[in-house]
mmCIF file of C-alpha atoms and ligand atoms in Angstrom:
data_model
loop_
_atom_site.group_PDB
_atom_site.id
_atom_site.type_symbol
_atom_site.label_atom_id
_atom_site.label_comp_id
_atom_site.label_asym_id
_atom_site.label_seq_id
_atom_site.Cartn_x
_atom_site.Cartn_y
_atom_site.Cartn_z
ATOM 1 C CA UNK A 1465 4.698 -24.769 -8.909
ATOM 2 C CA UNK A 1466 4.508 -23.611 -5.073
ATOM 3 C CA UNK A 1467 0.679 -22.143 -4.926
ATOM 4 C CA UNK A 1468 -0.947 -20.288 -1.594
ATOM 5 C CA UNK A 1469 -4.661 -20.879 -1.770
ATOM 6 C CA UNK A 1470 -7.053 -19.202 -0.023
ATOM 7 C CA UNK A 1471 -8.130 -22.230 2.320
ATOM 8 C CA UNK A 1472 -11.218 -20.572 4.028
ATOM 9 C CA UNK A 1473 -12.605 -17.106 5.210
ATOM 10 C CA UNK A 1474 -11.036 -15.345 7.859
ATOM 11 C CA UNK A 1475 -13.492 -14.216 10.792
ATOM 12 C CA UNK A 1476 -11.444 -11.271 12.474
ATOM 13 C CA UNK A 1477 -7.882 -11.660 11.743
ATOM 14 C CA UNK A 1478 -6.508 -14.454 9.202
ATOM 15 C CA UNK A 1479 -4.823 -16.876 10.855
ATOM 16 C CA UNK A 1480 -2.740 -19.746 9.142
ATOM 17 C CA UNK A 1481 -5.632 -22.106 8.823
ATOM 18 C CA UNK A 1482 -7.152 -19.408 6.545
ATOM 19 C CA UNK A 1483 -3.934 -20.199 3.820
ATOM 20 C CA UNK A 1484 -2.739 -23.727 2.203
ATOM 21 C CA UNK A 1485 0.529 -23.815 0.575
ATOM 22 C CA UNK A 1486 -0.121 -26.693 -2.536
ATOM 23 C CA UNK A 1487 2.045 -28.039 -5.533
ATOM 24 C CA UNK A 1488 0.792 -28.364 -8.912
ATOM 25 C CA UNK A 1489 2.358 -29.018 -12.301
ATOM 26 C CA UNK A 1490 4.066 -25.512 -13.693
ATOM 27 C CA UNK A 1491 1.976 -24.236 -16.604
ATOM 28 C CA UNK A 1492 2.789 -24.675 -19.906
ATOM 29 C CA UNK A 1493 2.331 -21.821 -22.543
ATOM 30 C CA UNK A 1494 0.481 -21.549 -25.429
ATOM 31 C CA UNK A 1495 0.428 -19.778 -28.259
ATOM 32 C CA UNK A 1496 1.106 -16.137 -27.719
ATOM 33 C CA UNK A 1497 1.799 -16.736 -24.290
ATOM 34 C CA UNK A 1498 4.689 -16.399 -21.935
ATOM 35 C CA UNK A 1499 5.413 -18.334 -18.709
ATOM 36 C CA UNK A 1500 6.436 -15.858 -16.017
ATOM 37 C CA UNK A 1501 8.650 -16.870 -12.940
ATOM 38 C CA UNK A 1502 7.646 -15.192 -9.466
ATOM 39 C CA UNK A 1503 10.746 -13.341 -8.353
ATOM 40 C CA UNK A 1504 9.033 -10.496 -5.613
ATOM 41 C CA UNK A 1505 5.739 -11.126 -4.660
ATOM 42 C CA UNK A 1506 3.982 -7.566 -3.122
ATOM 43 C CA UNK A 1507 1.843 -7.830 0.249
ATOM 44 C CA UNK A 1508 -0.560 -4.990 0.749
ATOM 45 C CA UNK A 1509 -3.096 -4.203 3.227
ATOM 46 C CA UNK A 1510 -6.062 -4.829 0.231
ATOM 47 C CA UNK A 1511 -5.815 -8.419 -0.210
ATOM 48 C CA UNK A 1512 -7.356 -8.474 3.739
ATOM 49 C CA UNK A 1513 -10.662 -7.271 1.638
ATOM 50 C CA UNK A 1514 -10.711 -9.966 -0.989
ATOM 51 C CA UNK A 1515 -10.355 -12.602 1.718
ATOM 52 C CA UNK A 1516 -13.875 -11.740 2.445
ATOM 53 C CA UNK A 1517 -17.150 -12.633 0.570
ATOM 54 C CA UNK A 1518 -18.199 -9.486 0.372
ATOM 55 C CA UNK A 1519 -19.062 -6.939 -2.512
ATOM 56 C CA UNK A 1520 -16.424 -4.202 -3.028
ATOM 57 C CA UNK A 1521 -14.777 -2.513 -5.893
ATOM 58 C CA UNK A 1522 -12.837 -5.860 -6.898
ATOM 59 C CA UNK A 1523 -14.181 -9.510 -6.795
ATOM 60 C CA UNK A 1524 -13.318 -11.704 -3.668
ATOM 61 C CA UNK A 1525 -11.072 -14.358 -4.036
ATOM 62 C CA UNK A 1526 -12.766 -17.286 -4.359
ATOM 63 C CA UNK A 1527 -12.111 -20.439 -2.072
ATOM 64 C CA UNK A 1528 -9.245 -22.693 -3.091
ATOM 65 C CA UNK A 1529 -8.127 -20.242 -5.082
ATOM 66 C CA UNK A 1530 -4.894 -18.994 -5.628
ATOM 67 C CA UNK A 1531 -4.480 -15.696 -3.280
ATOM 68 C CA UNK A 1532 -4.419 -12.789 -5.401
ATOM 69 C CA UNK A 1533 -1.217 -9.887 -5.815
ATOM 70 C CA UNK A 1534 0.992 -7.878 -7.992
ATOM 71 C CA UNK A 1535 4.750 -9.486 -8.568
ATOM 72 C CA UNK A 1536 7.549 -8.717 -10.827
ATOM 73 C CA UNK A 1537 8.451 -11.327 -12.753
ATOM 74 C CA UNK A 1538 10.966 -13.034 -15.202
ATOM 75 C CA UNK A 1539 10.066 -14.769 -18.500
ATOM 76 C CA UNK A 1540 11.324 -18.313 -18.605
ATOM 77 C CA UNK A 1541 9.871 -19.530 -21.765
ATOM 78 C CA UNK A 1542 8.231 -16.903 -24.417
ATOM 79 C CA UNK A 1543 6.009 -18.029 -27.284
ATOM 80 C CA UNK A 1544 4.846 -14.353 -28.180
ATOM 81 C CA UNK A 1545 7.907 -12.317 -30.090
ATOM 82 C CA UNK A 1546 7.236 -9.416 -27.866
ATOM 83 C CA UNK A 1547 8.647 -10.926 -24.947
ATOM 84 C CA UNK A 1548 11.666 -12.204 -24.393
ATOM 85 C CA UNK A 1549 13.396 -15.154 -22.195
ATOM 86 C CA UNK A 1550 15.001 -13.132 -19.078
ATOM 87 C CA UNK A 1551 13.024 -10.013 -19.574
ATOM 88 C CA UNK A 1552 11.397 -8.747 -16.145
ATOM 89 C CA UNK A 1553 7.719 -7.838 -16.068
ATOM 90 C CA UNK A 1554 5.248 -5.978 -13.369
ATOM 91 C CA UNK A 1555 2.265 -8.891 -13.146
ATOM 92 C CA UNK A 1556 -0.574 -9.882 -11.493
ATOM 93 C CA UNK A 1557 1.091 -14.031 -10.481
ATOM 94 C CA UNK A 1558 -0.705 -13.893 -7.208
ATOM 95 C CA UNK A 1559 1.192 -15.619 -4.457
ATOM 96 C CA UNK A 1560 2.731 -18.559 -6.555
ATOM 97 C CA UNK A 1561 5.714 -19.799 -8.472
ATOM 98 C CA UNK A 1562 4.681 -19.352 -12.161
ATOM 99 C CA UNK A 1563 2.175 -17.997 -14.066
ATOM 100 C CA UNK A 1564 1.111 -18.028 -17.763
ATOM 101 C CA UNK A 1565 -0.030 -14.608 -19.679
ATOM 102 C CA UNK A 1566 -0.620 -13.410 -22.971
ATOM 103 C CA UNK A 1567 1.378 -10.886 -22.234
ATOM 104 C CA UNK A 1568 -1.414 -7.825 -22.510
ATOM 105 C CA UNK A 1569 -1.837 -7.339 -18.318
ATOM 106 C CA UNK A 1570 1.843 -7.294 -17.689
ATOM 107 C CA UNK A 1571 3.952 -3.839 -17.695
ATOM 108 C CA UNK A 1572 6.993 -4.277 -19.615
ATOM 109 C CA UNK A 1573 10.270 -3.554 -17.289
ATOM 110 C CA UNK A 1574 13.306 -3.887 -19.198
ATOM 111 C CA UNK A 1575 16.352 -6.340 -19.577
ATOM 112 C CA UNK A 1576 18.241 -5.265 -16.257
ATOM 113 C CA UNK A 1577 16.187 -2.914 -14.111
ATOM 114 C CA UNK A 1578 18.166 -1.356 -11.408
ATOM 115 C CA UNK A 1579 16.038 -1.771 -8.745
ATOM 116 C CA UNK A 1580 13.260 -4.028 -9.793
ATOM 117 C CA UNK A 1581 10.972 -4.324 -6.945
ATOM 118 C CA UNK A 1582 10.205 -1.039 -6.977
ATOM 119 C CA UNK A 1583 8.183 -1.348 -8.978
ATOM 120 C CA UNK A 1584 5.562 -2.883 -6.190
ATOM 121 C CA UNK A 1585 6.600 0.144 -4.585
ATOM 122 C CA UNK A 1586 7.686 3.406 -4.570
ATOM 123 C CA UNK A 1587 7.401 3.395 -8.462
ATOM 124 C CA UNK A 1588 4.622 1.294 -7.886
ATOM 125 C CA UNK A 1589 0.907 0.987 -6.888
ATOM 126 C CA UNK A 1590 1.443 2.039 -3.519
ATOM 127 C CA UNK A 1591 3.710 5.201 -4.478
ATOM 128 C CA UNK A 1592 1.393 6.310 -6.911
ATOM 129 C CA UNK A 1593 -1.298 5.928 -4.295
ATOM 130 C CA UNK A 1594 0.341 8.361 -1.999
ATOM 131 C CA UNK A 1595 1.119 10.804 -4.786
ATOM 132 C CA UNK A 1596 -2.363 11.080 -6.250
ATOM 133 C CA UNK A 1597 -4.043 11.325 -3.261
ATOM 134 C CA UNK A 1598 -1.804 13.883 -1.473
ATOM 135 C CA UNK A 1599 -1.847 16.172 -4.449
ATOM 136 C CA UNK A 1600 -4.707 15.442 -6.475
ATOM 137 C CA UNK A 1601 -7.350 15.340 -3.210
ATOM 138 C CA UNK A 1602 -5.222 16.742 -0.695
ATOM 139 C CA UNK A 1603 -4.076 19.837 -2.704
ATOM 140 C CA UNK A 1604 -1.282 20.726 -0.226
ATOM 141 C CA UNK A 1605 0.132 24.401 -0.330
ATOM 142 C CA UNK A 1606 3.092 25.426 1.104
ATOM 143 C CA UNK A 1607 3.243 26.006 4.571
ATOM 144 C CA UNK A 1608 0.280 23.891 5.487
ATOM 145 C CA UNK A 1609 -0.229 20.804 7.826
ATOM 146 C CA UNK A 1610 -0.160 17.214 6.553
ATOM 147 C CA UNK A 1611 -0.754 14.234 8.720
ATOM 148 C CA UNK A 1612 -1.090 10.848 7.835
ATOM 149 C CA UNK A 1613 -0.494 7.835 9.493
ATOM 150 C CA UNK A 1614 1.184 4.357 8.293
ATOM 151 C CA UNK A 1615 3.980 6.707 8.061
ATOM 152 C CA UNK A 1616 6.567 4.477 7.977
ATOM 153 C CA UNK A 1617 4.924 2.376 5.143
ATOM 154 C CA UNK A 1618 5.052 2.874 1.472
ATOM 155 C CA UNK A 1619 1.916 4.925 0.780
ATOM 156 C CA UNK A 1620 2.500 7.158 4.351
ATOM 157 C CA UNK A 1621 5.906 7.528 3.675
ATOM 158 C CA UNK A 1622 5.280 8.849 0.229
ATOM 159 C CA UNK A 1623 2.412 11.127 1.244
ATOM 160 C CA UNK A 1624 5.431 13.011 4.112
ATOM 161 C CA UNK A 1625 8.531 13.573 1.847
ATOM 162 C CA UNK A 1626 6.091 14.771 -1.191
ATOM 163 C CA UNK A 1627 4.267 17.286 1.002
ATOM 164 C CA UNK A 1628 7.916 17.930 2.270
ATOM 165 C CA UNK A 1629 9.007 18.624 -1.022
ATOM 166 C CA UNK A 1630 5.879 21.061 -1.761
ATOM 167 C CA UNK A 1631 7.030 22.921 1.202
ATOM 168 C CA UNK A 1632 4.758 21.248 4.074
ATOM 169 C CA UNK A 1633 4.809 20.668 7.881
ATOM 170 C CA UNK A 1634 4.690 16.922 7.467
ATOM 171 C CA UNK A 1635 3.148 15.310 10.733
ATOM 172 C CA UNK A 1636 3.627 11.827 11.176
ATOM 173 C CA UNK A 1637 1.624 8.667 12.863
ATOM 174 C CA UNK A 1638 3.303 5.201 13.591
ATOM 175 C CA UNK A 1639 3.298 2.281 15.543
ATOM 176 C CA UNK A 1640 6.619 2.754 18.573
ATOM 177 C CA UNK A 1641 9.535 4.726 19.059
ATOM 178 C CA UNK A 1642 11.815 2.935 16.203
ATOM 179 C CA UNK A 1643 9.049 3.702 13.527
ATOM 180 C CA UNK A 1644 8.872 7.050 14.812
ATOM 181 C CA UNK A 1645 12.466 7.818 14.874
ATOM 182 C CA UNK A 1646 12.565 7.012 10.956
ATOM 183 C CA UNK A 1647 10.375 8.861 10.158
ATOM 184 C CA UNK A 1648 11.268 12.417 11.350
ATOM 185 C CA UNK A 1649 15.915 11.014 10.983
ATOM 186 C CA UNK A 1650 15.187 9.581 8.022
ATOM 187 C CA UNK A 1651 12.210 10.662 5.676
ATOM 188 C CA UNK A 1652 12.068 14.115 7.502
ATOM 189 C CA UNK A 1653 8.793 14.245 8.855
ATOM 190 C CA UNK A 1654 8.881 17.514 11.150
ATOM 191 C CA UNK A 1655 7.501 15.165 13.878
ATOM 192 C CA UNK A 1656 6.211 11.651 14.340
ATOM 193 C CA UNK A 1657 3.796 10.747 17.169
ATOM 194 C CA UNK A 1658 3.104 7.310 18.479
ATOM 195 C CA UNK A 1659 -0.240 6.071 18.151
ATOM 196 C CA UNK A 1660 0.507 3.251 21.144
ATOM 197 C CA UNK A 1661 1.404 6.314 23.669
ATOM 198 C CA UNK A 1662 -1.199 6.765 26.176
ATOM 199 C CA UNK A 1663 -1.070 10.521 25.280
ATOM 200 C CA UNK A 1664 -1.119 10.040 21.509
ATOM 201 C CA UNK A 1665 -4.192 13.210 21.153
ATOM 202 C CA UNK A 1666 -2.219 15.381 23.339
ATOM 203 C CA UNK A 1667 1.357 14.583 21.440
ATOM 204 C CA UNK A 1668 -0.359 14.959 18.395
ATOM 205 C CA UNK A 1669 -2.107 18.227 19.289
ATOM 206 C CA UNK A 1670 0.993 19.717 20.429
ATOM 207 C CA UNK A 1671 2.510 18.745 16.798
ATOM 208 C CA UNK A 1672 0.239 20.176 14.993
ATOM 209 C CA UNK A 1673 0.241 23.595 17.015
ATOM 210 C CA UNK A 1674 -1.479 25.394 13.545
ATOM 211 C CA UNK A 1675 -4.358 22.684 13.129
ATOM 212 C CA UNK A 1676 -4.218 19.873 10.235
ATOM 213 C CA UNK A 1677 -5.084 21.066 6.665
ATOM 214 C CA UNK A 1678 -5.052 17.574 5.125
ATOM 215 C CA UNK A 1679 -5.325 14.728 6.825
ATOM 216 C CA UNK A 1680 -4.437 11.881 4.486
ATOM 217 C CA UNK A 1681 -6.553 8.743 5.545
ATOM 218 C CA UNK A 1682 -4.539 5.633 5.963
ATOM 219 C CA UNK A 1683 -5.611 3.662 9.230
ATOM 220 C CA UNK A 1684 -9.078 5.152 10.889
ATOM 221 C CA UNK A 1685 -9.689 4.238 14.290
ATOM 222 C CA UNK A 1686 -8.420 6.324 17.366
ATOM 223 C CA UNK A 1687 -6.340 8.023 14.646
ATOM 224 C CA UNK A 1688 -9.161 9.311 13.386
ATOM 225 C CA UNK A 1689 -10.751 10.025 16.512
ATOM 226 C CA UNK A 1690 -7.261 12.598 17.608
ATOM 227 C CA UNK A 1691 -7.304 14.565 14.262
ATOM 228 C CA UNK A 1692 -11.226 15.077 13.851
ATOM 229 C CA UNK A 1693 -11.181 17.750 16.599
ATOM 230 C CA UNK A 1694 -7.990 19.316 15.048
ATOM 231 C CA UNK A 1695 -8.771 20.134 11.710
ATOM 232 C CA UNK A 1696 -9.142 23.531 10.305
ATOM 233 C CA UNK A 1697 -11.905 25.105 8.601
ATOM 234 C CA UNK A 1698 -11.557 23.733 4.804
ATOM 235 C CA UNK A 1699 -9.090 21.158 5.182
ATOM 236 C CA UNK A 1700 -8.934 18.108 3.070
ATOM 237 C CA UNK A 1701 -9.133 14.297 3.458
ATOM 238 C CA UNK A 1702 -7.786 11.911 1.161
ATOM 239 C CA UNK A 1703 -9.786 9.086 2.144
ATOM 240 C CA UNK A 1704 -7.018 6.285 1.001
ATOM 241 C CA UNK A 1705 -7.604 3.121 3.414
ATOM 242 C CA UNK A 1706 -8.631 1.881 7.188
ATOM 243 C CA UNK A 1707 -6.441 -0.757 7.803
ATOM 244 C CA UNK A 1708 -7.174 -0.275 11.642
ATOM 245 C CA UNK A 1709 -10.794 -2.034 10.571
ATOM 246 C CA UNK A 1710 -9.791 -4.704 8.179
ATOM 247 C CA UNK A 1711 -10.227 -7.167 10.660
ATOM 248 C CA UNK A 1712 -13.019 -5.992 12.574
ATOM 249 C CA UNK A 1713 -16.408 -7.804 12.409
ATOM 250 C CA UNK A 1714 -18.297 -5.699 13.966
ATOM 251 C CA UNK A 1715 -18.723 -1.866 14.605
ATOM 252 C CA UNK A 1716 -16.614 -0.193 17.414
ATOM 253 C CA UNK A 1717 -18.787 -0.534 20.606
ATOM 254 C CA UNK A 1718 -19.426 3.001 22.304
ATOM 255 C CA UNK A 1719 -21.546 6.336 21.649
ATOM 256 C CA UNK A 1720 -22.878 6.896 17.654
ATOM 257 C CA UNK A 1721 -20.385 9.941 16.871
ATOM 258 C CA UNK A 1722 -21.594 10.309 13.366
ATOM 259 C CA UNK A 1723 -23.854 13.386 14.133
ATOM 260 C CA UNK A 1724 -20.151 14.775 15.713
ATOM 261 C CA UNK A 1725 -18.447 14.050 12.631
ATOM 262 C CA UNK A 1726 -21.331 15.219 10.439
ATOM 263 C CA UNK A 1727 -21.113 18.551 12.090
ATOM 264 C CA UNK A 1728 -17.413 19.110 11.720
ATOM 265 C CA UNK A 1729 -17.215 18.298 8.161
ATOM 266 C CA UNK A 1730 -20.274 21.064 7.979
ATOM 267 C CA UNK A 1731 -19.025 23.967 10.235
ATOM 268 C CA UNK A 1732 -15.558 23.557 8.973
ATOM 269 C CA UNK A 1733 -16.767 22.658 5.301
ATOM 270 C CA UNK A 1734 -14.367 20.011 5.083
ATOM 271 C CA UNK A 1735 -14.384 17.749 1.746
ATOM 272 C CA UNK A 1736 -13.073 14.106 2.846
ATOM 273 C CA UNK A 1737 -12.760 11.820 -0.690
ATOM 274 C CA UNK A 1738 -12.345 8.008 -1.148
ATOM 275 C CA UNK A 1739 -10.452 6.601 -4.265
ATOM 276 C CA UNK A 1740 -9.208 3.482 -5.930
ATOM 277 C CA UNK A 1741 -6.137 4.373 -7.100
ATOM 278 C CA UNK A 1742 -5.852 2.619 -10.409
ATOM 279 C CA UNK A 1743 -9.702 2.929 -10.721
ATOM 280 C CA UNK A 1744 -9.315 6.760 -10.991
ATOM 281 C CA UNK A 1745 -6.209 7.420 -11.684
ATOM 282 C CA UNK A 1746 -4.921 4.655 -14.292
ATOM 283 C CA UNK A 1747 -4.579 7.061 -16.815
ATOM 284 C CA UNK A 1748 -2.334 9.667 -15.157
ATOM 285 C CA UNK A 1749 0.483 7.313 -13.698
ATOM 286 C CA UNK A 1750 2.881 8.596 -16.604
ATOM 287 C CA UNK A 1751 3.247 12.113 -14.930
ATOM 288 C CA UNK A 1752 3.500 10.235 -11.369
ATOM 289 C CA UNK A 1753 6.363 7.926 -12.861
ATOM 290 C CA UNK A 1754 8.003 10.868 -14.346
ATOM 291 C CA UNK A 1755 7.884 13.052 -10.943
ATOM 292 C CA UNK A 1756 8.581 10.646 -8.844
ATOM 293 C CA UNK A 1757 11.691 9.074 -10.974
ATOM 294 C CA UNK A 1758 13.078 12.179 -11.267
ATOM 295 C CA UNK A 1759 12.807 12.776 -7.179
ATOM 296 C CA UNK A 1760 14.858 9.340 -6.828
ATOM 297 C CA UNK A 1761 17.558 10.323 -9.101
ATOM 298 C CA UNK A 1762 17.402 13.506 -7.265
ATOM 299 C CA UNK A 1763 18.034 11.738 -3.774
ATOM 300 C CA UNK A 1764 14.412 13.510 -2.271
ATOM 301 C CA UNK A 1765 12.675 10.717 -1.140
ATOM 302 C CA UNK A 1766 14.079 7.796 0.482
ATOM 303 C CA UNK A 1767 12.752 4.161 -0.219
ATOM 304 C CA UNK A 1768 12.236 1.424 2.934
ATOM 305 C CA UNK A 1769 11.677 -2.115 1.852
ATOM 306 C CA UNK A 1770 11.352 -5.052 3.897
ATOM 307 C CA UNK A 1771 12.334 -8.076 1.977
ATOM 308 C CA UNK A 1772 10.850 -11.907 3.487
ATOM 309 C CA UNK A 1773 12.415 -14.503 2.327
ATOM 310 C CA UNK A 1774 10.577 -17.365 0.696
ATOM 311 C CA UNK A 1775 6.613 -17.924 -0.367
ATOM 312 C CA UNK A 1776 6.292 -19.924 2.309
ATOM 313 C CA UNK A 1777 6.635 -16.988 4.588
ATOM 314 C CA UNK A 1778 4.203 -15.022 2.943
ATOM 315 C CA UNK A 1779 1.116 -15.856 5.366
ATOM 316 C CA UNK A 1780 2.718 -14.831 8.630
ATOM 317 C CA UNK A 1781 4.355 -11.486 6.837
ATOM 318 C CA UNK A 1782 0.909 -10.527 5.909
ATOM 319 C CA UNK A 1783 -1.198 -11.292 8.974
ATOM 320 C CA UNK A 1784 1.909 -9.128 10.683
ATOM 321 C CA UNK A 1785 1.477 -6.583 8.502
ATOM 322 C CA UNK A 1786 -2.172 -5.747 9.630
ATOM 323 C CA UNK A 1787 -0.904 -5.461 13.266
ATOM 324 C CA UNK A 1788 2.135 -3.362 11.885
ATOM 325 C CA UNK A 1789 5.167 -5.721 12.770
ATOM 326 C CA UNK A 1790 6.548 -4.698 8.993
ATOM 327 C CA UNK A 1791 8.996 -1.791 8.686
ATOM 328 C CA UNK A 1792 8.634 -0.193 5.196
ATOM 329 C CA UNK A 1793 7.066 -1.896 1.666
ATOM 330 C CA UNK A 1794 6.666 -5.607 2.589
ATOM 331 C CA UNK A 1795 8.007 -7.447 -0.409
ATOM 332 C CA UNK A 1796 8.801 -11.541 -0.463
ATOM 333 C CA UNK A 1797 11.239 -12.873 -2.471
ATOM 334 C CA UNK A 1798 9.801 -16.084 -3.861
ATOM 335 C CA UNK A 1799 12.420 -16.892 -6.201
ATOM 336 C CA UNK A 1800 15.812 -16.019 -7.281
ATOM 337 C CA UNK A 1801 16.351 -14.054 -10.483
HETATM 338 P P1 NDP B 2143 1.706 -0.348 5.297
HETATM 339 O O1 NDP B 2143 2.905 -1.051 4.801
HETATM 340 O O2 NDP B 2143 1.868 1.010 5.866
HETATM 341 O O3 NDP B 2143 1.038 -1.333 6.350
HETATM 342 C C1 NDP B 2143 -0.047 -1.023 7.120
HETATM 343 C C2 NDP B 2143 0.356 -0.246 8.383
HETATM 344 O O4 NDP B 2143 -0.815 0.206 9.025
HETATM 345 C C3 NDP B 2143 1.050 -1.064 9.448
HETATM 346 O O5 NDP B 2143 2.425 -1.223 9.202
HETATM 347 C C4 NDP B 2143 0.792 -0.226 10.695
HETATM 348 O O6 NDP B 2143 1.816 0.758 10.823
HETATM 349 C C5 NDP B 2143 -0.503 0.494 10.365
HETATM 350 N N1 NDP B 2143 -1.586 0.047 11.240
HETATM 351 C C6 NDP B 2143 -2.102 -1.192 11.328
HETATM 352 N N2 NDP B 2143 -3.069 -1.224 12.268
HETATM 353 C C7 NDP B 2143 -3.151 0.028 12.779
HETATM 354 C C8 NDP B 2143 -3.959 0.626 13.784
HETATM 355 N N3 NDP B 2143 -4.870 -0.074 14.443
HETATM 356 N N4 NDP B 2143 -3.789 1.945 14.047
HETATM 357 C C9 NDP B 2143 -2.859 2.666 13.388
HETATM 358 N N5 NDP B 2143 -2.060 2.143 12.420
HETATM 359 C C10 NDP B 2143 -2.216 0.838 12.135
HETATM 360 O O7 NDP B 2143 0.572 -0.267 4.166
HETATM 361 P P2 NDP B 2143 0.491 0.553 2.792
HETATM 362 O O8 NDP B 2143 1.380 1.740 2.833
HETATM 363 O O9 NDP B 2143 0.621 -0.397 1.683
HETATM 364 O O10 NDP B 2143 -1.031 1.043 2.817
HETATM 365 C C11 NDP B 2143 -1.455 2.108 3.645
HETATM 366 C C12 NDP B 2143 -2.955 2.315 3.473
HETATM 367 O O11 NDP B 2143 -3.233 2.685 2.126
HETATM 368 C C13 NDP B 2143 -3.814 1.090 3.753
HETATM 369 O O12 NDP B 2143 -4.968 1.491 4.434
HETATM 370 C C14 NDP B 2143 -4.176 0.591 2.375
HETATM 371 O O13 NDP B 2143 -5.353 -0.158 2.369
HETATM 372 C C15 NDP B 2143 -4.319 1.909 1.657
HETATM 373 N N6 NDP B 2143 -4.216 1.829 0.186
HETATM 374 C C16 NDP B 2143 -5.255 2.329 -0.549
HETATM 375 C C17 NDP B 2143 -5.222 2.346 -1.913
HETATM 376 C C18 NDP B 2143 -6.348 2.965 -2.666
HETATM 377 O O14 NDP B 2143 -6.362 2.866 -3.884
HETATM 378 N N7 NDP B 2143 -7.291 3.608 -2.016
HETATM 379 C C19 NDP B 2143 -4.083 1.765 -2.640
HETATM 380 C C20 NDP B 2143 -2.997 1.317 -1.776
HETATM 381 C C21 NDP B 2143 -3.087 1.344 -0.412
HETATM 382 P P3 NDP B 2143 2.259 1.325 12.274
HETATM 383 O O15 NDP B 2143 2.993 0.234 12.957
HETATM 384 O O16 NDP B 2143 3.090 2.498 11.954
HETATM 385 O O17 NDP B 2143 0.990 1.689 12.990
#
């Protein structure tokens, strides 16, 4: 059983030392229990946070421990009649070869699921993310402005075709000209602006010619800095992540703005909202799964995984994905099926 520990804390960004690959026995089950097989392996932008010793809405992970994350998984030996040998499951493995569960935290996924790593993704965690936030915070109507950035990931690229489909200008923020291209060819975003351009405020200025009426929060940063002055009076923030931060240790040197931002969020009476997706939303991911099923069979939004091979791989995929060197849902395949 292949394990990735976390070895020690990351100051700034992780680098490899921060991660130890180990082998241990595979676990046996007991009673009740199932042994699961790691066959996808998620990497998101949260498990940066749980690196750290710090006090958030989940518990860190603690040293020498196995690195946390949500997989899909097969059964390879079931002691509990509701689960069978070969069934796939959405768990919680963590970055490892096998795991052993009673079966209660795992979300049942069939016998032959057509595309099973969706289920990290766009019919997953991050997918749901986008959708509640857009819709339930956001509250787009039609023929308003909707920016958000990471747009090429799986929570940005969510947020743009669902405000597409509710009749939107979608705006769009991502790291170079490939990304960008994507976004607006492919997920049809009415316009995608590079954040690395030296003009990035202008460019995104000129996009958003009627102001931004939600501004769905995915990065912070200069991001931030180019939409604050372009949002109009009531306009809506899904505060969702920072990942432009996750690796900072310190705050951004330059002039205390707060007062600025204080002020805009006042004059324009502007309601900006943080959430934990599963934290308060758990209970309505039925009507997300239903919606956003039926816009896949429909052909309205288009899907964009990146699949690394091997657990091995999993460190550098995930210190790359910080700096934004993946190119849709970053997904490792740790075993086969
Ligand atoms: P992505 O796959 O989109 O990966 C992160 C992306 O962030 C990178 O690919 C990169 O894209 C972009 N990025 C990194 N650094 C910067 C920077 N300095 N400036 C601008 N963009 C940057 O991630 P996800 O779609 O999984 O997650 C998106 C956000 O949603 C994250 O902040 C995450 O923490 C948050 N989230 C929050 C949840 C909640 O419950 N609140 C749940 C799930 C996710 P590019 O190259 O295009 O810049």
């Amino acid at each position: 059983n292949r394990q990735i520990l976390l070895a020690s804390r990351p100051k700034g960004a992780p680098t490899d030392d921060d991660f130890r690959l180990v082998e241990s026995a595979k676990p046996e089950p007991k009673e009740d229990e199932i042994l699961l097989k790691t066959i996808y392996l998620s990497l998101d932008p949260y498990m940066r946070g749980r690196m750290n010793d710090a006090k958030s809405y989940a518990d860190p992970v603690e040293l020498d421990q196995v690195m946390v994350g949500g997989t899909v998984s097969q059964v390879e030996a079931s002691n509990n009649d509701k689960f069978a040998v070969g069934d796939w499951v959405l768990s919680q493995n963590g970055w490892q070869d096998y795991s052993v569960s009673d079966g209660k935290d795992v979300m049942p996924l069939g016998k032959n699921p057509s595309n099973p790593s969706y289920a990290l993704g766009i019919m997953g965690m991050p997918g749901f993310t986008g959708y509640m936030g857009l819709l339930d915070i956001g509250q787009p109507k039609k023929d308003e402005t909707v920016v958000v950035a990471a747009a090429t990931g799986p929570v940005g690229a969510t947020v743009g075709q669902i405000a597409k489909i509710k009749g939107c200008k979608a705006i769009g923020v991502a790291g170079g000209e490939e990304k960008c291209r994507f976004a607006v060819e492919t997920l049809g975003f009415d316009a995608c602006i590079d954040h690395k351009a030296d003009d990035f405020a202008e460019q995104l200025a000129k996009a958003c010619s009627d102001g931004i009426d939600v501004y769905y929060e995915n990065v912070g940063g200069k991001v931030f800095d180019a939409v604050l002055p372009l949002l109009n009076t009531k306009a809506r923030i899904p505060l969702c992540g920072l990942v432009s931060q996750y690796n900072a240790t310190e705050l951004p040197s330059g002039p205390d703005r707060m007062g600025m931002l204080m002020g805009t969020l006042l004059v324009k009476r502007i309601k900006m909202q943080g959430f934990i997706i599963f934290d308060d939303y758990g209970d309505r991911y039925p009507e997300f799964a239903q919606d956003m099923g039926q816009w896949l069979k429909e052909g309205k939004i288009h899907y964009r995984e990146q699949m690394v091979e091997g657990l091995d791989k999993a460190p550098q995929a995930f210190m790359g994905m910080l700096e934004g060197k993946n190119f849709g849902k970053l997904v490792v395949k740790v075993n086969e099926p």
